């Protein structure tokens, strides 16, 4: 791996995370300017459109996306990934953005690796957390406490609804990471993510048909919707997947810090969102904690793969 390739990978991964952060700001702008727009409708349009684009891209690239349905385990995993992974990580995130703002929603969702570590140690209790993981968990807890209470432990500084939806989206980050890990090496990220998005979007449409929602979308709002689908979903996914051929997954995961940073900077600049010093300090603690936890997440997933291979042999 040359230095030039490593730099390219870092730039691709960081740019992808910045685009994900901008996507949250674009969604927040839509919710502000169109009160009739729901998180459900926006998630449905985003998932179905991006899923179809990724699957068509996969067919053009010769990835044969329909092969995943030839194997029962892979098919069920793809369905589980869509319903239990992508729905909470996207729908719940947009709900948190709608009832709150993009920076806080993104920071709370950024706690996802903490849930991954927690699930990991809950399932494999004989493995003890490392020192850096314990420090990371404590920092994340303190950071979340500062954001939620602003230093006043007897009251909440943000709505419990924001904390509820943001917490669910953080859990979604964990399931979104853990569920598809067994089929990604064989079928590829384009196929797995494309089907996951499409399945999730169609399932939500069955629950609440999007065509029954009467909306008036202006041209600027349509532009923001296209930004969310193309620049906030399809493009960053392709960029992040491409970066993994140049840098290690641990390095790529550290670039995730750019997502809450981008959401914060663009929200303050374009939406005049006001954040307190407690929000900044708490967010910084969470970002540093997750970066520390991410250093060990790759080892954790490697252990899970080895354990699965051992049990199937």
GROMACS .gro file of C-alpha atoms in nm:
model
  313
    1UNK     CA    1   0.000   0.000   0.000
    2UNK     CA    2   0.165   0.325  -0.117
    3UNK     CA    3   0.143   0.657   0.063
    4UNK     CA    4  -0.054   0.799  -0.230
    5UNK     CA    5  -0.313   0.518  -0.206
    6UNK     CA    6  -0.340   0.564   0.170
    7UNK     CA    7  -0.401   0.938   0.126
    8UNK     CA    8  -0.666   0.865  -0.138
    9UNK     CA    9  -0.840   0.623   0.096
   10UNK     CA   10  -0.838   0.871   0.384
   11UNK     CA   11  -0.977   1.147   0.160
   12UNK     CA   12  -1.251   0.919   0.025
   13UNK     CA   13  -1.356   0.796   0.371
   14UNK     CA   14  -1.353   1.142   0.529
   15UNK     CA   15  -1.540   1.294   0.233
   16UNK     CA   16  -1.803   1.021   0.258
   17UNK     CA   17  -1.857   1.095   0.626
   18UNK     CA   18  -1.881   1.469   0.556
   19UNK     CA   19  -2.150   1.398   0.296
   20UNK     CA   20  -2.341   1.186   0.549
   21UNK     CA   21  -2.327   1.481   0.788
   22UNK     CA   22  -2.452   1.718   0.518
   23UNK     CA   23  -2.737   1.476   0.451
   24UNK     CA   24  -2.864   1.528   0.806
   25UNK     CA   25  -2.849   1.906   0.764
   26UNK     CA   26  -3.038   1.881   0.432
   27UNK     CA   27  -3.306   1.670   0.603
   28UNK     CA   28  -3.331   1.922   0.887
   29UNK     CA   29  -3.378   2.200   0.630
   30UNK     CA   30  -3.659   2.003   0.464
   31UNK     CA   31  -3.837   1.947   0.794
   32UNK     CA   32  -3.813   2.317   0.880
   33UNK     CA   33  -3.939   2.439   0.542
   34UNK     CA   34  -4.208   2.175   0.493
   35UNK     CA   35  -4.396   2.094   0.817
   36UNK     CA   36  -4.607   1.830   0.639
   37UNK     CA   37  -4.298   1.626   0.550
   38UNK     CA   38  -4.256   1.319   0.771
   39UNK     CA   39  -3.945   1.123   0.858
   40UNK     CA   40  -4.125   0.808   0.738
   41UNK     CA   41  -4.187   0.951   0.388
   42UNK     CA   42  -3.835   1.088   0.356
   43UNK     CA   43  -3.683   0.757   0.466
   44UNK     CA   44  -3.899   0.561   0.221
   45UNK     CA   45  -3.801   0.778  -0.075
   46UNK     CA   46  -3.435   0.774   0.026
   47UNK     CA   47  -3.417   0.398   0.076
   48UNK     CA   48  -3.608   0.288  -0.234
   49UNK     CA   49  -3.432   0.535  -0.465
   50UNK     CA   50  -3.081   0.468  -0.330
   51UNK     CA   51  -3.142   0.091  -0.318
   52UNK     CA   52  -3.248   0.078  -0.682
   53UNK     CA   53  -2.953   0.293  -0.789
   54UNK     CA   54  -2.703   0.071  -0.604
   55UNK     CA   55  -2.853  -0.251  -0.744
   56UNK     CA   56  -2.850  -0.117  -1.100
   57UNK     CA   57  -2.493  -0.001  -1.042
   58UNK     CA   58  -2.410  -0.351  -0.921
   59UNK     CA   59  -2.560  -0.511  -1.232
   60UNK     CA   60  -2.367  -0.276  -1.459
   61UNK     CA   61  -2.048  -0.354  -1.264
   62UNK     CA   62  -2.109  -0.728  -1.307
   63UNK     CA   63  -2.177  -0.801  -0.937
   64UNK     CA   64  -2.482  -1.022  -1.014
   65UNK     CA   65  -2.696  -0.889  -0.726
   66UNK     CA   66  -2.971  -1.151  -0.769
   67UNK     CA   67  -2.736  -1.434  -0.669
   68UNK     CA   68  -2.794  -1.350  -0.305
   69UNK     CA   69  -3.147  -1.495  -0.331
   70UNK     CA   70  -3.013  -1.838  -0.433
   71UNK     CA   71  -2.906  -1.911  -0.074
   72UNK     CA   72  -3.155  -1.912   0.213
   73UNK     CA   73  -2.913  -1.790   0.481
   74UNK     CA   74  -2.790  -1.500   0.267
   75UNK     CA   75  -3.145  -1.403   0.173
   76UNK     CA   76  -3.266  -1.402   0.534
   77UNK     CA   77  -2.958  -1.206   0.641
   78UNK     CA   78  -3.026  -0.942   0.374
   79UNK     CA   79  -3.386  -0.912   0.491
   80UNK     CA   80  -3.278  -0.888   0.856
   81UNK     CA   81  -3.018  -0.629   0.761
   82UNK     CA   82  -3.282  -0.412   0.596
   83UNK     CA   83  -3.547  -0.444   0.867
   84UNK     CA   84  -3.334  -0.452   1.183
   85UNK     CA   85  -3.026  -0.262   1.065
   86UNK     CA   86  -3.113   0.003   0.810
   87UNK     CA   87  -3.460   0.100   0.931
   88UNK     CA   88  -3.350   0.204   1.282
   89UNK     CA   89  -3.028   0.366   1.162
   90UNK     CA   90  -3.209   0.580   0.903
   91UNK     CA   91  -3.572   0.623   1.008
   92UNK     CA   92  -3.493   0.680   1.375
   93UNK     CA   93  -3.212   0.919   1.281
   94UNK     CA   94  -3.444   1.130   1.065
   95UNK     CA   95  -3.701   1.130   1.346
   96UNK     CA   96  -3.433   1.260   1.583
   97UNK     CA   97  -3.340   1.529   1.329
   98UNK     CA   98  -3.707   1.624   1.282
   99UNK     CA   99  -3.783   1.667   1.653
  100UNK     CA  100  -3.441   1.812   1.736
  101UNK     CA  101  -3.153   1.916   1.511
  102UNK     CA  102  -2.890   1.749   1.296
  103UNK     CA  103  -2.584   1.801   1.525
  104UNK     CA  104  -2.740   1.651   1.839
  105UNK     CA  105  -2.905   1.368   1.644
  106UNK     CA  106  -2.577   1.283   1.471
  107UNK     CA  107  -2.374   1.295   1.793
  108UNK     CA  108  -2.619   1.065   1.973
  109UNK     CA  109  -2.620   0.827   1.676
  110UNK     CA  110  -2.242   0.838   1.688
  111UNK     CA  111  -2.264   0.631   2.009
  112UNK     CA  112  -2.328   0.326   1.789
  113UNK     CA  113  -1.985   0.165   1.846
  114UNK     CA  114  -2.054   0.181   2.221
  115UNK     CA  115  -2.357  -0.042   2.164
  116UNK     CA  116  -2.148  -0.273   1.945
  117UNK     CA  117  -1.897  -0.317   2.225
  118UNK     CA  118  -2.178  -0.367   2.479
  119UNK     CA  119  -2.354  -0.630   2.264
  120UNK     CA  120  -2.021  -0.801   2.205
  121UNK     CA  121  -1.940  -0.834   2.573
  122UNK     CA  122  -2.297  -0.931   2.659
  123UNK     CA  123  -2.278  -1.223   2.417
  124UNK     CA  124  -1.920  -1.323   2.503
  125UNK     CA  125  -1.892  -1.256   2.875
  126UNK     CA  126  -1.563  -1.439   2.909
  127UNK     CA  127  -1.390  -1.159   2.717
  128UNK     CA  128  -1.304  -0.863   2.937
  129UNK     CA  129  -1.296  -0.506   2.801
  130UNK     CA  130  -0.954  -0.357   2.745
  131UNK     CA  131  -0.839  -0.047   2.934
  132UNK     CA  132  -0.891   0.180   2.634
  133UNK     CA  133  -1.243   0.041   2.584
  134UNK     CA  134  -1.332   0.109   2.947
  135UNK     CA  135  -1.194   0.462   2.920
  136UNK     CA  136  -1.387   0.512   2.595
  137UNK     CA  137  -1.713   0.396   2.754
  138UNK     CA  138  -1.667   0.631   3.049
  139UNK     CA  139  -1.589   0.925   2.819
  140UNK     CA  140  -1.893   0.849   2.603
  141UNK     CA  141  -2.115   0.830   2.911
  142UNK     CA  142  -1.986   1.163   3.045
  143UNK     CA  143  -2.021   1.326   2.703
  144UNK     CA  144  -2.379   1.206   2.665
  145UNK     CA  145  -2.458   1.320   3.020
  146UNK     CA  146  -2.328   1.670   2.944
  147UNK     CA  147  -2.539   1.697   2.627
  148UNK     CA  148  -2.852   1.562   2.792
  149UNK     CA  149  -2.832   1.762   3.118
  150UNK     CA  150  -2.603   2.059   3.038
  151UNK     CA  151  -2.444   1.998   3.377
  152UNK     CA  152  -2.773   1.999   3.571
  153UNK     CA  153  -2.825   1.638   3.674
  154UNK     CA  154  -3.177   1.700   3.805
  155UNK     CA  155  -3.318   1.806   3.468
  156UNK     CA  156  -3.294   1.732   3.096
  157UNK     CA  157  -3.161   1.994   2.855
  158UNK     CA  158  -3.297   1.818   2.547
  159UNK     CA  159  -3.634   1.662   2.481
  160UNK     CA  160  -3.668   1.295   2.586
  161UNK     CA  161  -3.810   1.234   2.238
  162UNK     CA  162  -3.478   1.336   2.081
  163UNK     CA  163  -3.293   1.107   2.319
  164UNK     CA  164  -3.535   0.822   2.241
  165UNK     CA  165  -3.504   0.840   1.862
  166UNK     CA  166  -3.133   0.918   1.875
  167UNK     CA  167  -3.074   0.622   2.105
  168UNK     CA  168  -3.263   0.390   1.872
  169UNK     CA  169  -3.057   0.515   1.578
  170UNK     CA  170  -2.738   0.444   1.777
  171UNK     CA  171  -2.859   0.088   1.842
  172UNK     CA  172  -2.931   0.074   1.469
  173UNK     CA  173  -2.567   0.157   1.399
  174UNK     CA  174  -2.474  -0.157   1.596
  175UNK     CA  175  -2.722  -0.387   1.419
  176UNK     CA  176  -2.639  -0.223   1.087
  177UNK     CA  177  -2.274  -0.317   1.143
  178UNK     CA  178  -2.311  -0.664   1.292
  179UNK     CA  179  -2.595  -0.826   1.091
  180UNK     CA  180  -2.450  -0.823   0.736
  181UNK     CA  181  -2.090  -0.910   0.830
  182UNK     CA  182  -2.129  -1.279   0.732
  183UNK     CA  183  -2.249  -1.214   0.375
  184UNK     CA  184  -2.052  -0.902   0.282
  185UNK     CA  185  -1.730  -1.085   0.181
  186UNK     CA  186  -1.916  -1.317  -0.058
  187UNK     CA  187  -2.177  -1.088  -0.216
  188UNK     CA  188  -2.017  -0.745  -0.184
  189UNK     CA  189  -2.129  -0.420  -0.028
  190UNK     CA  190  -2.313  -0.299  -0.339
  191UNK     CA  191  -2.544  -0.600  -0.346
  192UNK     CA  192  -2.600  -0.631   0.028
  193UNK     CA  193  -2.661  -0.261   0.089
  194UNK     CA  194  -2.870  -0.221  -0.225
  195UNK     CA  195  -3.107  -0.502  -0.130
  196UNK     CA  196  -3.111  -0.394   0.235
  197UNK     CA  197  -3.219  -0.042   0.141
  198UNK     CA  198  -3.479  -0.159  -0.108
  199UNK     CA  199  -3.628  -0.417   0.131
  200UNK     CA  200  -3.642  -0.167   0.416
  201UNK     CA  201  -3.802   0.101   0.197
  202UNK     CA  202  -4.065  -0.137   0.058
  203UNK     CA  203  -4.146  -0.269   0.408
  204UNK     CA  204  -4.202   0.085   0.537
  205UNK     CA  205  -4.421   0.154   0.234
  206UNK     CA  206  -4.637  -0.146   0.321
  207UNK     CA  207  -4.682  -0.004   0.671
  208UNK     CA  208  -4.761   0.345   0.544
  209UNK     CA  209  -4.793   0.389   0.165
  210UNK     CA  210  -4.597   0.697   0.062
  211UNK     CA  211  -4.846   0.787  -0.214
  212UNK     CA  212  -5.112   0.851   0.051
  213UNK     CA  213  -4.908   1.137   0.192
  214UNK     CA  214  -5.019   1.461   0.025
  215UNK     CA  215  -4.717   1.686  -0.006
  216UNK     CA  216  -4.636   1.996  -0.203
  217UNK     CA  217  -4.266   1.987  -0.287
  218UNK     CA  218  -4.105   2.304  -0.420
  219UNK     CA  219  -3.811   2.296  -0.659
  220UNK     CA  220  -3.555   2.389  -0.389
  221UNK     CA  221  -3.698   2.116  -0.164
  222UNK     CA  222  -3.676   1.868  -0.452
  223UNK     CA  223  -3.311   1.967  -0.489
  224UNK     CA  224  -3.251   1.893  -0.120
  225UNK     CA  225  -3.422   1.556  -0.162
  226UNK     CA  226  -3.191   1.472  -0.452
  227UNK     CA  227  -2.894   1.581  -0.238
  228UNK     CA  228  -3.005   1.338   0.037
  229UNK     CA  229  -3.045   1.049  -0.208
  230UNK     CA  230  -2.740   1.100  -0.429
  231UNK     CA  231  -2.488   1.300  -0.224
  232UNK     CA  232  -2.608   1.182   0.116
  233UNK     CA  233  -2.657   0.812   0.043
  234UNK     CA  234  -2.532   0.673  -0.289
  235UNK     CA  235  -2.213   0.876  -0.332
  236UNK     CA  236  -2.078   0.843   0.025
  237UNK     CA  237  -2.154   0.472   0.029
  238UNK     CA  238  -1.956   0.416  -0.292
  239UNK     CA  239  -1.674   0.641  -0.170
  240UNK     CA  240  -1.651   0.470   0.169
  241UNK     CA  241  -1.659   0.122   0.011
  242UNK     CA  242  -1.386   0.227  -0.233
  243UNK     CA  243  -1.171   0.368   0.049
  244UNK     CA  244  -1.150   0.023   0.212
  245UNK     CA  245  -0.928  -0.097  -0.073
  246UNK     CA  246  -0.670   0.169   0.019
  247UNK     CA  247  -0.690   0.188   0.400
  248UNK     CA  248  -0.765  -0.044   0.689
  249UNK     CA  249  -1.121  -0.063   0.828
  250UNK     CA  250  -0.992   0.078   1.157
  251UNK     CA  251  -0.855   0.384   0.978
  252UNK     CA  252  -1.178   0.427   0.784
  253UNK     CA  253  -1.386   0.402   1.101
  254UNK     CA  254  -1.186   0.686   1.258
  255UNK     CA  255  -1.301   0.908   0.970
  256UNK     CA  256  -1.657   0.873   1.105
  257UNK     CA  257  -1.572   1.165   1.334
  258UNK     CA  258  -1.616   1.396   1.034
  259UNK     CA  259  -1.991   1.319   1.023
  260UNK     CA  260  -2.095   1.490   1.349
  261UNK     CA  261  -1.839   1.764   1.286
  262UNK     CA  262  -1.984   1.835   0.941
  263UNK     CA  263  -2.340   1.826   1.075
  264UNK     CA  264  -2.245   2.075   1.347
  265UNK     CA  265  -2.053   2.317   1.123
  266UNK     CA  266  -2.315   2.324   0.846
  267UNK     CA  267  -2.606   2.352   1.092
  268UNK     CA  268  -2.446   2.650   1.267
  269UNK     CA  269  -2.352   2.813   0.935
  270UNK     CA  270  -2.671   2.764   0.733
  271UNK     CA  271  -2.946   2.692   0.987
  272UNK     CA  272  -2.825   2.917   1.271
  273UNK     CA  273  -2.851   2.629   1.516
  274UNK     CA  274  -2.739   2.736   1.862
  275UNK     CA  275  -2.526   2.490   2.061
  276UNK     CA  276  -2.400   2.542   2.414
  277UNK     CA  277  -2.051   2.480   2.548
  278UNK     CA  278  -2.187   2.164   2.712
  279UNK     CA  279  -2.295   2.039   2.367
  280UNK     CA  280  -1.949   2.106   2.222
  281UNK     CA  281  -1.761   1.949   2.514
  282UNK     CA  282  -1.996   1.652   2.530
  283UNK     CA  283  -1.976   1.601   2.154
  284UNK     CA  284  -1.596   1.618   2.162
  285UNK     CA  285  -1.583   1.359   2.442
  286UNK     CA  286  -1.813   1.127   2.247
  287UNK     CA  287  -1.609   1.166   1.928
  288UNK     CA  288  -1.281   1.093   2.111
  289UNK     CA  289  -1.442   0.798   2.291
  290UNK     CA  290  -1.575   0.644   1.971
  291UNK     CA  291  -1.239   0.691   1.800
  292UNK     CA  292  -1.080   0.500   2.089
  293UNK     CA  293  -1.347   0.228   2.072
  294UNK     CA  294  -1.310   0.203   1.694
  295UNK     CA  295  -0.948   0.102   1.736
  296UNK     CA  296  -1.073  -0.219   1.900
  297UNK     CA  297  -1.391  -0.275   1.696
  298UNK     CA  298  -1.193  -0.433   1.411
  299UNK     CA  299  -1.036  -0.682   1.655
  300UNK     CA  300  -1.379  -0.757   1.794
  301UNK     CA  301  -1.529  -0.833   1.452
  302UNK     CA  302  -1.224  -1.046   1.368
  303UNK     CA  303  -1.289  -1.246   1.685
  304UNK     CA  304  -1.655  -1.292   1.585
  305UNK     CA  305  -1.556  -1.418   1.239
  306UNK     CA  306  -1.304  -1.663   1.388
  307UNK     CA  307  -1.561  -1.787   1.638
  308UNK     CA  308  -1.819  -1.839   1.361
  309UNK     CA  309  -1.567  -2.024   1.142
  310UNK     CA  310  -1.468  -2.247   1.434
  311UNK     CA  311  -1.829  -2.332   1.521
  312UNK     CA  312  -1.915  -2.420   1.159
  313UNK     CA  313  -1.612  -2.646   1.113
   0.00000   0.00000   0.00000
